[in-house]
Amino acid sequence: MSEPYAIVIGLEVHVQLLTASKLFCGCSTKFGAPPNTQTCPICTGMPGTLPVMNRRAFELALQAAVALDCQIAPFTKWDRKQYYYPDLPKGYQISQYDLPFSHGGHLTISDAKGRFEAKQVGIIRVHLEEDAGKSVHDEQAGEADSRIDLNRAGTPLLEIVSQPDMRSPAEAKAYLDELKLLLVYLGVSDCNMQEGSLRVDANVNLHIAGAGGEKIATPIVEVKNMNSFRAVERALAYEADRQFEVWRETGRKLGDVPKQTRGWDDAADITRGQRHKEESSDYRYFPDPDLVPVTVSAKQVEEVRAALGELPAALRRRLETTYGITPYDSDVLVNQGQELVTYYVELAEASGDGKMAANWVQQDVLRTLNEQGASIGAFPIRPPQLAELLQKVRAGEVDTTRGREVFAAMLASGRSAAEAMRALGIEQVDESQLVELCRQLVAANPKLVADVKAGKLQAAGAFIGQAKKLNANVNPNRVREICLELIAKG
Amino acid sequence: MSVLELSARRLLDEMAAGRLTAVEVTQAYLDQIGRHDRDVGAFLRVDAEGAIAKASDVDERRRAGRPVGRLGGVPVAVKDILASRGELVTCASRTLEHFRAPYDATVIAKLKAADAVLIGRTNLDEFAMGGSTENSALQTTRNPWDLSRIPGGSSGGSAAAVAARMAPLAIGTDTGGSIREPAGLCGVTGMKPTYGVVSRFGLVAFASSLDQVGPLATSAEDAALLLEAIAGHDRADSTSVDAPVPPYSEWIGQPLEDLTLGLVREHFGPGLDAEVERAVREAVRVYESLGAKVKEVSLPHSKYCVATYYIIAPCEASSNLARYDGAHYGHRTDEKAMLAERDAERRHLESSGETAAVDELDTALVRMYRRSRSEGFGAEVKRRIMLGTYALSAGYYDAYYLKALKVRRLIRRDFDKAFDDVDLIAGPTTAAPAFKIGEKVDDPLAMYLVDLYTVSANLAGIGGISIPCGFTAAGLPIGLQLQAPPLEEDRLLRAAHMFQQATDWHTRRPPL
Ligand SMILES: [Zn+2]
């Protein structure tokens, strides 16, 4: 690192759980419904209503925490976090304060491009809470006119708090990518940032090497309003520069000023200080008397662990060892999600060539999916059909370039590889026919023959071009081989 | 015999036998309300039309031989703190004066299913905070035995309604004594069941870990009938007890054998009114005459009960009442007046050069909260919100709330120990009979001591019942409180019934 400081980053991630209903009532959690249509007396905080915990939400939360190697508390309770806001109808949020259901886990991050060493990022705690509603503000001249949508109020939310273990924006992004991948693999959350089902706040400061070699920490800043992982990366890079400048100007260290909250302005590419009251907020947490504590046995934890299935990190290793692909390839495949990996594995098995399968999936299948904005589940060429094409390419029945044409034809027509090849007029050229064609070419090109004899082997390439003009189906490698043979004999 | 003199049990029998109709019964009670409630003020609203409609429906079904619920045709008055779909539930507060609940409380749903005739809504201390019903923002309720005196509270309307025979049965709620204390002061039978026996779903919360719904009636037998109808596990209330409901009313006639009563040493100290003490000791002798043994027991932490209660209850209340902020429902301050007030303050500050103070002016939102809440809540509710907010604040939590929770466990342990030796604890419901309206309004601490003998059951989560056991020379009712181990509602009711078989205090009617 060329900067005269280390950047220290901790992330607080909120993800909505993929439950059908809310955390403490039966309302749907589906995104995008007309405002306030997914509400009931409970999630609107009507007087007299009581919350009842959604077991499914707790199960999903357990899965996430176990997958993050967290310790699961045998006894956990619900606390009320109290503050006034119009999108919080009860005047408190049901959350977990001093006894979260899990703590002390970690997530391993690495970079396929090698920008940083693989490392473990500590997880301080993972807890479950209810989401608030949404306020839509229309503030004019100090007069607030707000509309409130409580559809989201009560949606189960997992809060995952990391240790300040990340040392670069790239590491922070890798952590977010890996966390999202894990949660999506588990089916715990769809982690859709656009729909707000994943939200990130960052705590960031600098450790600057002082003149005497001592470590100087700058004040910690909390950055909010980042609406993509790219935005997180940019906001953190911006904050590092900004904090260093501020330190050079003011010399302010950690503890000199209260913790500041800044919002990321994506359009302006800067963070801005957010107005807030000087005194730190007192949420007056206390145990929610309407809910009973939840106990979790060691046996339950083991059952959850056993049912987790293969997680992304293990899956990458398996693909590398079983199919001989590179960490880069396994990273690309696994990061696309479980369905694509299943597709790849079926293709690798059926074609008998894992590396070739990885190339075709990454280049041809993924490109098509991206172009069409489609998902692998709906992709019309299934692994057995694609495997047939790959085998023909491998057997030299069709070269890679024409193979792509076949692929396009299969995609357009729904035909099998053999049918598509026939339709394209691709057929294997008989060996004796091929030798005759090469003989004609050698005879007709004395200049090229002389070049080859003089050691310019690349001149043989010209024979391939001419052969293809005469018969598009010739195997270029065989043409080259036969021509060289004939010249050597001749 | 007039309808008003019949127990709920008898009314059901008479209606089943076709000697009385539900409409006749309902009309008799409506007439009684018409005669006396102008003086007593027990009801906030009487639903004469709805009651008669329900009664006619029950009569029709009875005549046609179709099924009728277990309380078919019996009028029940309900404390105005339980939600009933489409109807007002005011909690006797300005803040909810016009609030209609969009759903039924579980207790209300059960009463409707039991074909009870919901005759009207009774007055209470605002949000059930108080022991005299004087904290109602809507109305004064008077003790039917002496109209210059309080009926007790917070279920004062329900107790007064039953005492004046304006309803044979009533629903109350008890957070620190709010069923038993008014029952004692009004000379009726009132029971707070074990925490969790009756669902709290739809009960507008005061202090969630202490609140419990219970019956008021003229006898233990009728209380059993009502409890049976409203008790039971409810999946909508995570704190409700998952156990079958015993057939209280069937078993009530079986006397308890080898009964041992405990008298709490700490309950008979200074502060206990001499007439009350005499009546309670006499009641204990009645039990002895019925074969009971009497033992003295100690609840060493009872002197901390009121202090503990006045930490825990306000803490929970401060949180439960946070939702009345004017944003979603309940009273909202007049927006124009609010903004005008803010503008005037701003102009004043600007003209006096206090620009820094202008920045400190609260936002329109915060001012809306502040004004809505200060206009909507009465003094006692505000006092408790402030107490609770303070006690839960950073730096005070451990010293107050956490310590109170620890003492609460010790109080429960006291009871567990005592119940190793005795089956029931007997003592006074209150230290003194009903006081004069207005007598203690300026002395909140004296008011809080009204709960002295009752709060412990809420803190310990156990059941308690108050039954009439005599009168003062001035003719004011005196209550005997019985307390039982958790889930021993059956024992409480049978013990109360034994006493009522041997005495007639519960049959006395106020001289209205
Ligand atoms: Zn809901």
Coordinates of C-alpha atoms in Angstrom, one line a residue, chain B residues 27 29 67 162 168 183 310 331 429 472 492:
Chain B
Q27 CA -84.3 -5.2 29.6
Y29 CA -80.6 -4.6 33.5
P67 CA -77.2 -24.3 20.1
V162 CA -72.0 -5.2 39.4
P168 CA -74.7 -9.5 36.7
A183 CA -64.3 -5.4 44.1
Y310 CA -43.8 1.4 40.6
H331 CA -55.4 12.2 19.2
T429 CA -57.8 -6.7 50.0
T472 CA -67.7 -0.8 58.3
L492 CA -59.5 -19.9 44.9

